PDB file of C-alpha atoms in Angstrom:
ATOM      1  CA  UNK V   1     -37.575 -31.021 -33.078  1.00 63.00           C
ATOM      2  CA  UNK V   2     -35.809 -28.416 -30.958  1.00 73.00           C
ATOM      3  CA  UNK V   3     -31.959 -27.476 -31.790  1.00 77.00           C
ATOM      4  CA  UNK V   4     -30.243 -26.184 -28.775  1.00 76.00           C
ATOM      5  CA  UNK V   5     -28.008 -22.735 -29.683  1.00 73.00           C
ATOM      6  CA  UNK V   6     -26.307 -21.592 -27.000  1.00 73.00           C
ATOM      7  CA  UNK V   7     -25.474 -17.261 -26.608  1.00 74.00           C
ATOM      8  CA  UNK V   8     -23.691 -15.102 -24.430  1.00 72.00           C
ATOM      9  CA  UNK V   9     -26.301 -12.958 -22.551  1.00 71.00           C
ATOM     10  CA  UNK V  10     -25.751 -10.194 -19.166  1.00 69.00           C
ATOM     11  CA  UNK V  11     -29.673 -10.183 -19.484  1.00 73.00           C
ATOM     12  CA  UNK V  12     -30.980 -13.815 -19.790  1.00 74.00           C
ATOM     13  CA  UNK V  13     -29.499 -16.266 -16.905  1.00 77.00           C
ATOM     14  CA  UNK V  14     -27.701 -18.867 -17.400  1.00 76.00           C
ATOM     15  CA  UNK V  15     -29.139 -21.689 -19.391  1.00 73.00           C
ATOM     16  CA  UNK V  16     -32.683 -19.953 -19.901  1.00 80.00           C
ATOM     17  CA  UNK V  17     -34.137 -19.459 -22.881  1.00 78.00           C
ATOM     18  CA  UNK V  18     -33.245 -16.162 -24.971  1.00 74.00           C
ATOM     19  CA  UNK V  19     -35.314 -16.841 -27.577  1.00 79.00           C
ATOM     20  CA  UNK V  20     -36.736 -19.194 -30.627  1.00 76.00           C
ATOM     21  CA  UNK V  21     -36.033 -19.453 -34.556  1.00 73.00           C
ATOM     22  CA  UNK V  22     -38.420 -19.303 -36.321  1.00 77.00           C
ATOM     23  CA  UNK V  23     -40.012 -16.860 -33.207  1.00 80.00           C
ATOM     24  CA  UNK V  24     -42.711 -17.787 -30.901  1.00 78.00           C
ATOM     25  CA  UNK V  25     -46.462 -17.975 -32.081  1.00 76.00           C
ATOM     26  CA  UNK V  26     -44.911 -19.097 -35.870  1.00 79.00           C
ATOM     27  CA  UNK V  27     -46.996 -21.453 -37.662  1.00 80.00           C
ATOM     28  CA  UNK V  28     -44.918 -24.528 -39.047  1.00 75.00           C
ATOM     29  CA  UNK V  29     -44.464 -27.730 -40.300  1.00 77.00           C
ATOM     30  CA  UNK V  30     -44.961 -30.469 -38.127  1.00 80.00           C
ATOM     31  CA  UNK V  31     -41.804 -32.423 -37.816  1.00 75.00           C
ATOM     32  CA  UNK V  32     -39.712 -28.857 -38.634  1.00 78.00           C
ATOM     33  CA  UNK V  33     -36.573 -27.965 -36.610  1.00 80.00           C
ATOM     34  CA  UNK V  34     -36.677 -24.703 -34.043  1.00 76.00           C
ATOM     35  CA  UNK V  35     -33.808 -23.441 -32.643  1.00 79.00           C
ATOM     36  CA  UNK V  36     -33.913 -22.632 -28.916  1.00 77.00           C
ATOM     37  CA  UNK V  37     -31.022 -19.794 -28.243  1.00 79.00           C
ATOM     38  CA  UNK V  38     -30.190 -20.613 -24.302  1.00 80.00           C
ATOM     39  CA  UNK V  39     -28.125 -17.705 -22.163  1.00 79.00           C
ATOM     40  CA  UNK V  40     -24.911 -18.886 -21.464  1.00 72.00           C
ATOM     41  CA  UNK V  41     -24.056 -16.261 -19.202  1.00 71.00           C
ATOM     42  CA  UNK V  42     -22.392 -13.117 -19.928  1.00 75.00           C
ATOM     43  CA  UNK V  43     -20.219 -13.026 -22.425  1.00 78.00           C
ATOM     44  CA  UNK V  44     -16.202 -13.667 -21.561  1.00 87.00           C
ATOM     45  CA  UNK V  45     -12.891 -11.888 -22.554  1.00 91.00           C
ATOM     46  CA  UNK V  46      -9.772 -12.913 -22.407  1.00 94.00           C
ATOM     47  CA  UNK V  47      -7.722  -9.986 -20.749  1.00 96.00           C
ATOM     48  CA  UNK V  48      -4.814  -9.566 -23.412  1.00 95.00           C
ATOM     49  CA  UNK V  49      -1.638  -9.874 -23.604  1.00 94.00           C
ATOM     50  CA  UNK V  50       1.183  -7.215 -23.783  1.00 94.00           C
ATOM     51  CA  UNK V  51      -0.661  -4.975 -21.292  1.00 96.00           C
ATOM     52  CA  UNK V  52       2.957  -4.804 -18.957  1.00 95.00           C
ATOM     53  CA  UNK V  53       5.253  -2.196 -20.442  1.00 94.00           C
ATOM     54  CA  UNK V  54       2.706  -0.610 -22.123  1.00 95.00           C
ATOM     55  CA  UNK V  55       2.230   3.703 -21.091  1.00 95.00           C
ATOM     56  CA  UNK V  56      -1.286   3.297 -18.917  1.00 94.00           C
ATOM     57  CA  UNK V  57      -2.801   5.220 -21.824  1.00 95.00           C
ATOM     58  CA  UNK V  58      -1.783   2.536 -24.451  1.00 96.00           C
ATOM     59  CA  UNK V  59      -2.936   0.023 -22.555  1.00 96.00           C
ATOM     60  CA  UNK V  60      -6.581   1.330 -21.271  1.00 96.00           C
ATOM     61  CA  UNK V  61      -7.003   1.849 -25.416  1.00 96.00           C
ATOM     62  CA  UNK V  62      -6.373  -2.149 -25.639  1.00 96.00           C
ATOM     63  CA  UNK V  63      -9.171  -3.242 -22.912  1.00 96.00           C
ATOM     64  CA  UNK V  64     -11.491  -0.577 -24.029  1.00 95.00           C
ATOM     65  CA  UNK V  65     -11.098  -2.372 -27.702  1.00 94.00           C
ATOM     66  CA  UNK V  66     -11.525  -5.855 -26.427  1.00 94.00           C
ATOM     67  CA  UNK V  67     -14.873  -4.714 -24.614  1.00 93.00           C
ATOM     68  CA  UNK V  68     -13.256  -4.140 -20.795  1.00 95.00           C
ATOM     69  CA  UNK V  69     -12.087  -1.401 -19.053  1.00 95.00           C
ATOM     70  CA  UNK V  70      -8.948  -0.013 -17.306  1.00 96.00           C
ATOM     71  CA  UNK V  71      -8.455   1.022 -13.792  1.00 96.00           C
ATOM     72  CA  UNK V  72      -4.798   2.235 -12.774  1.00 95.00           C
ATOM     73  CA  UNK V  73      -3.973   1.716  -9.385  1.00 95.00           C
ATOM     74  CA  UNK V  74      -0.136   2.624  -8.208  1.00 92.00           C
ATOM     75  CA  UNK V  75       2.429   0.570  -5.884  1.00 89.00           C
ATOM     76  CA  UNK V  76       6.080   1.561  -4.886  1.00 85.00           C
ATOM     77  CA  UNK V  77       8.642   0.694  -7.674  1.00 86.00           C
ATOM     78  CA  UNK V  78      11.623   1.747  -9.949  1.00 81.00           C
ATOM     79  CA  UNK V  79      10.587   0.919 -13.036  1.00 87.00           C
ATOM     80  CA  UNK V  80       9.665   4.102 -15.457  1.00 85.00           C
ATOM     81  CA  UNK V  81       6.832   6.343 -14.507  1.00 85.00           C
ATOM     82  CA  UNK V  82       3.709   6.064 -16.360  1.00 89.00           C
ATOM     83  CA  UNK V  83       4.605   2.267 -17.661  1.00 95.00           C
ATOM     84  CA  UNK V  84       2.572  -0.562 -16.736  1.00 96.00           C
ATOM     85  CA  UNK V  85       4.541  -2.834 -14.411  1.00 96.00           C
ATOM     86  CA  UNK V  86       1.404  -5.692 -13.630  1.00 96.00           C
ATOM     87  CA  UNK V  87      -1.929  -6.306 -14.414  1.00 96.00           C
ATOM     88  CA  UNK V  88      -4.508  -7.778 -12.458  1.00 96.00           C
ATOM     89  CA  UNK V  89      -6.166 -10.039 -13.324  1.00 96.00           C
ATOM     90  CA  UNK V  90      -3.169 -11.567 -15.231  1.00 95.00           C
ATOM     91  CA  UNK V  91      -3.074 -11.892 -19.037  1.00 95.00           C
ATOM     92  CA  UNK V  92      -5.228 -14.746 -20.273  1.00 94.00           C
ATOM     93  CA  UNK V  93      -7.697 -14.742 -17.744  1.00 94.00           C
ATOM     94  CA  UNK V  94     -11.246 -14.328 -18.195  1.00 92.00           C
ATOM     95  CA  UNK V  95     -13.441 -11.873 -17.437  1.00 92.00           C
ATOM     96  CA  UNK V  96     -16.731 -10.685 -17.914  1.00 88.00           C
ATOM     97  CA  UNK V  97     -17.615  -7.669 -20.667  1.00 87.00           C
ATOM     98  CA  UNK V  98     -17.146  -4.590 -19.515  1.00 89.00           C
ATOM     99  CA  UNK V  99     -15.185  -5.722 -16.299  1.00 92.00           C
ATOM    100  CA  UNK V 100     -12.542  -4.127 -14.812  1.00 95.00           C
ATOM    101  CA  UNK V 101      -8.405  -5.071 -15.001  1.00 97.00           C
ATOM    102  CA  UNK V 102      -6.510  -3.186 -12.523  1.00 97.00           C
ATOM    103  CA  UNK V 103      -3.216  -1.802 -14.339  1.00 97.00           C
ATOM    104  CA  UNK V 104      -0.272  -1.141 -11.543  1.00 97.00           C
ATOM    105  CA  UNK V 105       1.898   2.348 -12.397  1.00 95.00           C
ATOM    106  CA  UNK V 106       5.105   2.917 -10.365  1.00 93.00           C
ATOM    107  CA  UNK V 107       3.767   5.492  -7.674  1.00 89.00           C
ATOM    108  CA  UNK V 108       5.334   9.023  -8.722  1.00 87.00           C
ATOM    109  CA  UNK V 109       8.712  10.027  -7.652  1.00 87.00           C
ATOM    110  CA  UNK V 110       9.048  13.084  -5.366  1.00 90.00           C
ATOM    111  CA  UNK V 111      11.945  15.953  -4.835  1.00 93.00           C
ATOM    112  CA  UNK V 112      13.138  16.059  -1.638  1.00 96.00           C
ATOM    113  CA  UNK V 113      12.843  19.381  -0.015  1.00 95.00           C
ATOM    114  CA  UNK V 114      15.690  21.200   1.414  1.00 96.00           C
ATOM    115  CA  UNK V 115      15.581  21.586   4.964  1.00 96.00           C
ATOM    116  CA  UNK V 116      19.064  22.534   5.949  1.00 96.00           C
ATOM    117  CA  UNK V 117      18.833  25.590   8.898  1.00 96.00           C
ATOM    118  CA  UNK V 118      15.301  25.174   9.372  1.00 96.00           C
ATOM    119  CA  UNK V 119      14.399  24.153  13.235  1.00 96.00           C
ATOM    120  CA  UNK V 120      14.255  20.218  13.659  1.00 96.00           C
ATOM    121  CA  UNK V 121      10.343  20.913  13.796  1.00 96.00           C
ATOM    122  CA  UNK V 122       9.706  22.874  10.922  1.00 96.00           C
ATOM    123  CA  UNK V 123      12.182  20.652   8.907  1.00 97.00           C
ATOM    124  CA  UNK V 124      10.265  17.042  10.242  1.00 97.00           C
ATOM    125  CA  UNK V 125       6.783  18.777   9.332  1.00 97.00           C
ATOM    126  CA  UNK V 126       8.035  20.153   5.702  1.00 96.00           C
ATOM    127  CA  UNK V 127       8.925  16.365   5.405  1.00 96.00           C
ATOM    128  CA  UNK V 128       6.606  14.713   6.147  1.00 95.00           C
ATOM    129  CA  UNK V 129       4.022  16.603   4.264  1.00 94.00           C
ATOM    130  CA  UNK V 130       6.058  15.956   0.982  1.00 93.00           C
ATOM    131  CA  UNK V 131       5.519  11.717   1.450  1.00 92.00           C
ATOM    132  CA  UNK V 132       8.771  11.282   3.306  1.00 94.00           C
ATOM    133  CA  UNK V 133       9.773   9.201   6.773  1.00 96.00           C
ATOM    134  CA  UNK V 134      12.496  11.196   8.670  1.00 97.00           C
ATOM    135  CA  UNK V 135      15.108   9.842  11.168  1.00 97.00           C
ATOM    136  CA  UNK V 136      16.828  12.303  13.215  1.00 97.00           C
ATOM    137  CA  UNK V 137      20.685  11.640  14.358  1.00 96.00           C
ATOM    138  CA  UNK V 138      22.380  14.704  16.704  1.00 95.00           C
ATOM    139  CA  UNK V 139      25.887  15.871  16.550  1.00 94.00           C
ATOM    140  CA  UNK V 140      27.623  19.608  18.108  1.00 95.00           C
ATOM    141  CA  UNK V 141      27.966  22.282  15.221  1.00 94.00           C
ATOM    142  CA  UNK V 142      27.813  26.405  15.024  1.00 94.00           C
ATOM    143  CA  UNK V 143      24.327  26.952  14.312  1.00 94.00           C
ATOM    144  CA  UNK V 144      22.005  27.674  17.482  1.00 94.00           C
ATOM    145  CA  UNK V 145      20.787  24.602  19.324  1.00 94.00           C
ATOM    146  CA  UNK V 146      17.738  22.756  17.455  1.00 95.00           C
ATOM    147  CA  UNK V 147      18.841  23.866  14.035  1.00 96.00           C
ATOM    148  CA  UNK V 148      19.505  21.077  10.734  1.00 97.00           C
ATOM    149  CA  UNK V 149      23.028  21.215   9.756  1.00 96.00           C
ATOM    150  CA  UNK V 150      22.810  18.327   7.139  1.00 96.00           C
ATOM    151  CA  UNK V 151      20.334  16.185   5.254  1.00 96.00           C
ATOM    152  CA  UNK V 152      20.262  12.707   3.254  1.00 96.00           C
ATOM    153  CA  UNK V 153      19.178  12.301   1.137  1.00 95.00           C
ATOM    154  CA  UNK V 154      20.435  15.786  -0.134  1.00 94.00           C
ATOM    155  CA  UNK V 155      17.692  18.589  -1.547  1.00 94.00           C
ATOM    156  CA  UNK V 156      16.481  17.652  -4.953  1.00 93.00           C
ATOM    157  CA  UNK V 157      16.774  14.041  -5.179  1.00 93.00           C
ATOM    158  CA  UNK V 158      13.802  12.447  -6.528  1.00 89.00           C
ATOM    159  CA  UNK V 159      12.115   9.165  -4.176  1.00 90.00           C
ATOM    160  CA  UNK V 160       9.709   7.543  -3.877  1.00 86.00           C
ATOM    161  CA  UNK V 161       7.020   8.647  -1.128  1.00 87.00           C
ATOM    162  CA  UNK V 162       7.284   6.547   2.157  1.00 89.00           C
ATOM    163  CA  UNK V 163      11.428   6.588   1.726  1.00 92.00           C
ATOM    164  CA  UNK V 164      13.350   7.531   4.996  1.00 96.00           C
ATOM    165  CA  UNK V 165      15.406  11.134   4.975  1.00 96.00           C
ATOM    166  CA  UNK V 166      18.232  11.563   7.732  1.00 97.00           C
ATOM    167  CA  UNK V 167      18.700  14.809   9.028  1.00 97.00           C
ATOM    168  CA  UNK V 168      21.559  16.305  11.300  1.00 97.00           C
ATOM    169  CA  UNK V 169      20.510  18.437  14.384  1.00 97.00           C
ATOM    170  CA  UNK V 170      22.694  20.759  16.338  1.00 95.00           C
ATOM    171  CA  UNK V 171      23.126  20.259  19.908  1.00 95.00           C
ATOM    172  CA  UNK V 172      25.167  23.766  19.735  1.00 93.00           C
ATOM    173  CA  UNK V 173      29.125  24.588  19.639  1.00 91.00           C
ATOM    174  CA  UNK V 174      31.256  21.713  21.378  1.00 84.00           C
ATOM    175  CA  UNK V 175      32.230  22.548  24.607  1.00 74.00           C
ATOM    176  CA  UNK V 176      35.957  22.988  24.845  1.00 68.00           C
ATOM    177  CA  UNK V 177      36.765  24.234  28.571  1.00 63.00           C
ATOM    178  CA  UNK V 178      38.375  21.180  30.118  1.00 66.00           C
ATOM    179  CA  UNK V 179      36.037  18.950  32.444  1.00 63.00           C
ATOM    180  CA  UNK V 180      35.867  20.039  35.982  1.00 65.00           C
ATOM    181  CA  UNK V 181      37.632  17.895  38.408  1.00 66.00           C
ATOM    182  CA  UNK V 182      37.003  16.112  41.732  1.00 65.00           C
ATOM    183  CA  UNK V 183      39.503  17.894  43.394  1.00 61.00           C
ATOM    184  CA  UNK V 184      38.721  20.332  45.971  1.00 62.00           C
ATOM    185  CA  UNK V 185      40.716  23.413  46.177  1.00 58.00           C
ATOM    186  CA  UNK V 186      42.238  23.662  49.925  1.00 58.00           C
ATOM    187  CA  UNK V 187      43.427  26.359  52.570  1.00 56.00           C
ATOM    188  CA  UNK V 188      47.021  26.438  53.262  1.00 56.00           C
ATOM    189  CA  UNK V 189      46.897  25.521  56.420  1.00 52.00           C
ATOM    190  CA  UNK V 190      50.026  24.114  58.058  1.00 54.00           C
ATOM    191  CA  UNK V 191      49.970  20.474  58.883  1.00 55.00           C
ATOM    192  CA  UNK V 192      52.137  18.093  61.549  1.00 55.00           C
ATOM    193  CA  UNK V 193      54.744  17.703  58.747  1.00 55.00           C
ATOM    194  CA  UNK V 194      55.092  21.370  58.481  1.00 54.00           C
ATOM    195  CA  UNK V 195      58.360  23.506  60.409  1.00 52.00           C
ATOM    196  CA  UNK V 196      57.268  25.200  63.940  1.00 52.00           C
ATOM    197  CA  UNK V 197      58.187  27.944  65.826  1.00 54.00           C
ATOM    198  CA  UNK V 198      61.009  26.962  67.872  1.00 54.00           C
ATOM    199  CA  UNK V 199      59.425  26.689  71.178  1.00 49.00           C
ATOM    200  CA  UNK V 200      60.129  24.291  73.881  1.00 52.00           C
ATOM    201  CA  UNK V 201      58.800  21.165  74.548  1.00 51.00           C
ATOM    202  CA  UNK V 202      58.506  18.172  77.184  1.00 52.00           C
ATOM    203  CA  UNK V 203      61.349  16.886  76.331  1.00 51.00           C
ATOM    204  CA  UNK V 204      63.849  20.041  76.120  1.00 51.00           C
ATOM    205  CA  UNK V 205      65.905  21.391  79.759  1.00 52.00           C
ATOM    206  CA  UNK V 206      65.355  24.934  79.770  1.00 52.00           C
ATOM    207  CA  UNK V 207      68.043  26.902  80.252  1.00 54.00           C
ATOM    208  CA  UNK V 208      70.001  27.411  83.604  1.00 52.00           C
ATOM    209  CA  UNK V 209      70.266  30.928  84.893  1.00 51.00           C
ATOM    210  CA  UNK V 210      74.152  30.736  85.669  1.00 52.00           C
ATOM    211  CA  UNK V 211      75.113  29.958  81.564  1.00 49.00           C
ATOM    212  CA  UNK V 212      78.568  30.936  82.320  1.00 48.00           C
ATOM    213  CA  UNK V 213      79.147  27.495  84.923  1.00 50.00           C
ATOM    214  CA  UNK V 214      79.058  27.158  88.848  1.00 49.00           C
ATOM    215  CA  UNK V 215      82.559  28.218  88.783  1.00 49.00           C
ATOM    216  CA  UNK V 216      81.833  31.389  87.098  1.00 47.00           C
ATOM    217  CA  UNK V 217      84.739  33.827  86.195  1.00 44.00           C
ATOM    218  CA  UNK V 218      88.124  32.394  87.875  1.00 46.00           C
ATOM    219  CA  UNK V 219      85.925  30.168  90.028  1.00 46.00           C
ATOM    220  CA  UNK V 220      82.862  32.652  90.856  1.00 46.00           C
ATOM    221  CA  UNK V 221      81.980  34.537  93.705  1.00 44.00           C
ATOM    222  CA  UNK V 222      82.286  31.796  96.205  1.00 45.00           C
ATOM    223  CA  UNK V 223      85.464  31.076  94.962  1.00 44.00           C
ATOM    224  CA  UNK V 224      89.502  31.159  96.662  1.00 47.00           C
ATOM    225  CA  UNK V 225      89.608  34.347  95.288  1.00 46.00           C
ATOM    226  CA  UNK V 226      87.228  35.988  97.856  1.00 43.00           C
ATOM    227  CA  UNK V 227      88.321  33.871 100.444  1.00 45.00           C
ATOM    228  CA  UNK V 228      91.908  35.384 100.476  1.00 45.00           C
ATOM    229  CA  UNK V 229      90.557  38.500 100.719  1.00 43.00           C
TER     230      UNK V 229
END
């Protein structure tokens, strides 16, 4: 009678037949017991535990062990370089031999470049190219027109890539003449309010030509005087 074994196979399907004990074409007893070995699939592992703080090295050493294999993968984080922050699948979980657990390593911190006097260009390109966002804020300094004045993060600081660096562009010196105004410089022309020359007008009696009276000098000429003469 037959006596069902079941073994972990990648070759065999699921629930075939691997093989026979005592093999095929072997004469015996009627009535004796042969075992039937049926696939139950490939074998499983368990991915283990302990994986997360692990160095990436430690821990691909563990799966390779256990019969599975490490792949490190990176995501932003603050956590220590090189250390294991997640696994996926999780601990526990089970996988195939020889599959594949994805270990997660913070993504590599980066120096930030100085870019103080370089053009707003030059400094957004050298950047950019290192990982880094920029934001660019404007304010009147010295240096010519265009030209970084400040940056923050400052030069050496070590970020992650993707993180956002401010940096200060001049607009040129400040401008200290005062504002012009609205008002409009004038001639000095005289206006209606202004003194005259003392001519006469409508309203004035010019003067007589006999100022000294119709009498004149002891009564003028047509006066007793001449008469008595």
């Amino acid at each position: 009678m037959p006596e069902l074994v079941q073994k972990a196979s990648s070759d065999v399907e699921k629930g075939a037949v691997i093989e026979t004990d005592p093999p095929a074409d072997t004469t015996v007893e009627k009535g004796s017991t042969v075992k039937l070995i049926v696939s139950k699939g490939p074998e499983k592992i368990k991915v283990p535990d302990g994986l997360v703080g692990m160095s990436s090295e430690d821990a691909q050493k563990v799966l390779e062990e256990v019969g599975l294999r490490g792949v490190i993968k990176t995501r932003n984080s603050s956590k220590a370089q090189g250390t294991v922050i997640a696994t996926d699948p999780k601990p526990g979980a089970e996988l195939e031999k020889g599959g594949s657990v994805t270990l997660f390593v913070p993504k590599e911190q980066r120096e930030v470049p100085s870019v103080i006097g370089l053009t707003q260009q030059d400094a957004t390109a050298q950047l950019k190219g290192a990982g880094f966002k920029v934001k660019v804020s404007q304010q009147p300094a010295q240096e010519p027109e265009g030209t970084v004045v400040q940056q923050n993060p400052g030069e050496g600081t070590k970020l992650l890539p993707g993180t956002t660096i401010t940096i200060t562009v001049s607009t040129g010196p400040q401008d200290t003449a005062p504002p012009p105004t609205d008002d409009q410089p004038t001639d000095d022309f005289p206006t209606d309010d202004q003194p005259t020359d003392d001519f006469p007008t409508d309203e004035e009696e010019p003067p007589t030509d006999n100022p000294i009276g119709d009498e004149g000098l002891g009564g003028g000429l047509h006066g007793d005087g001449w008469r008595n003469r």
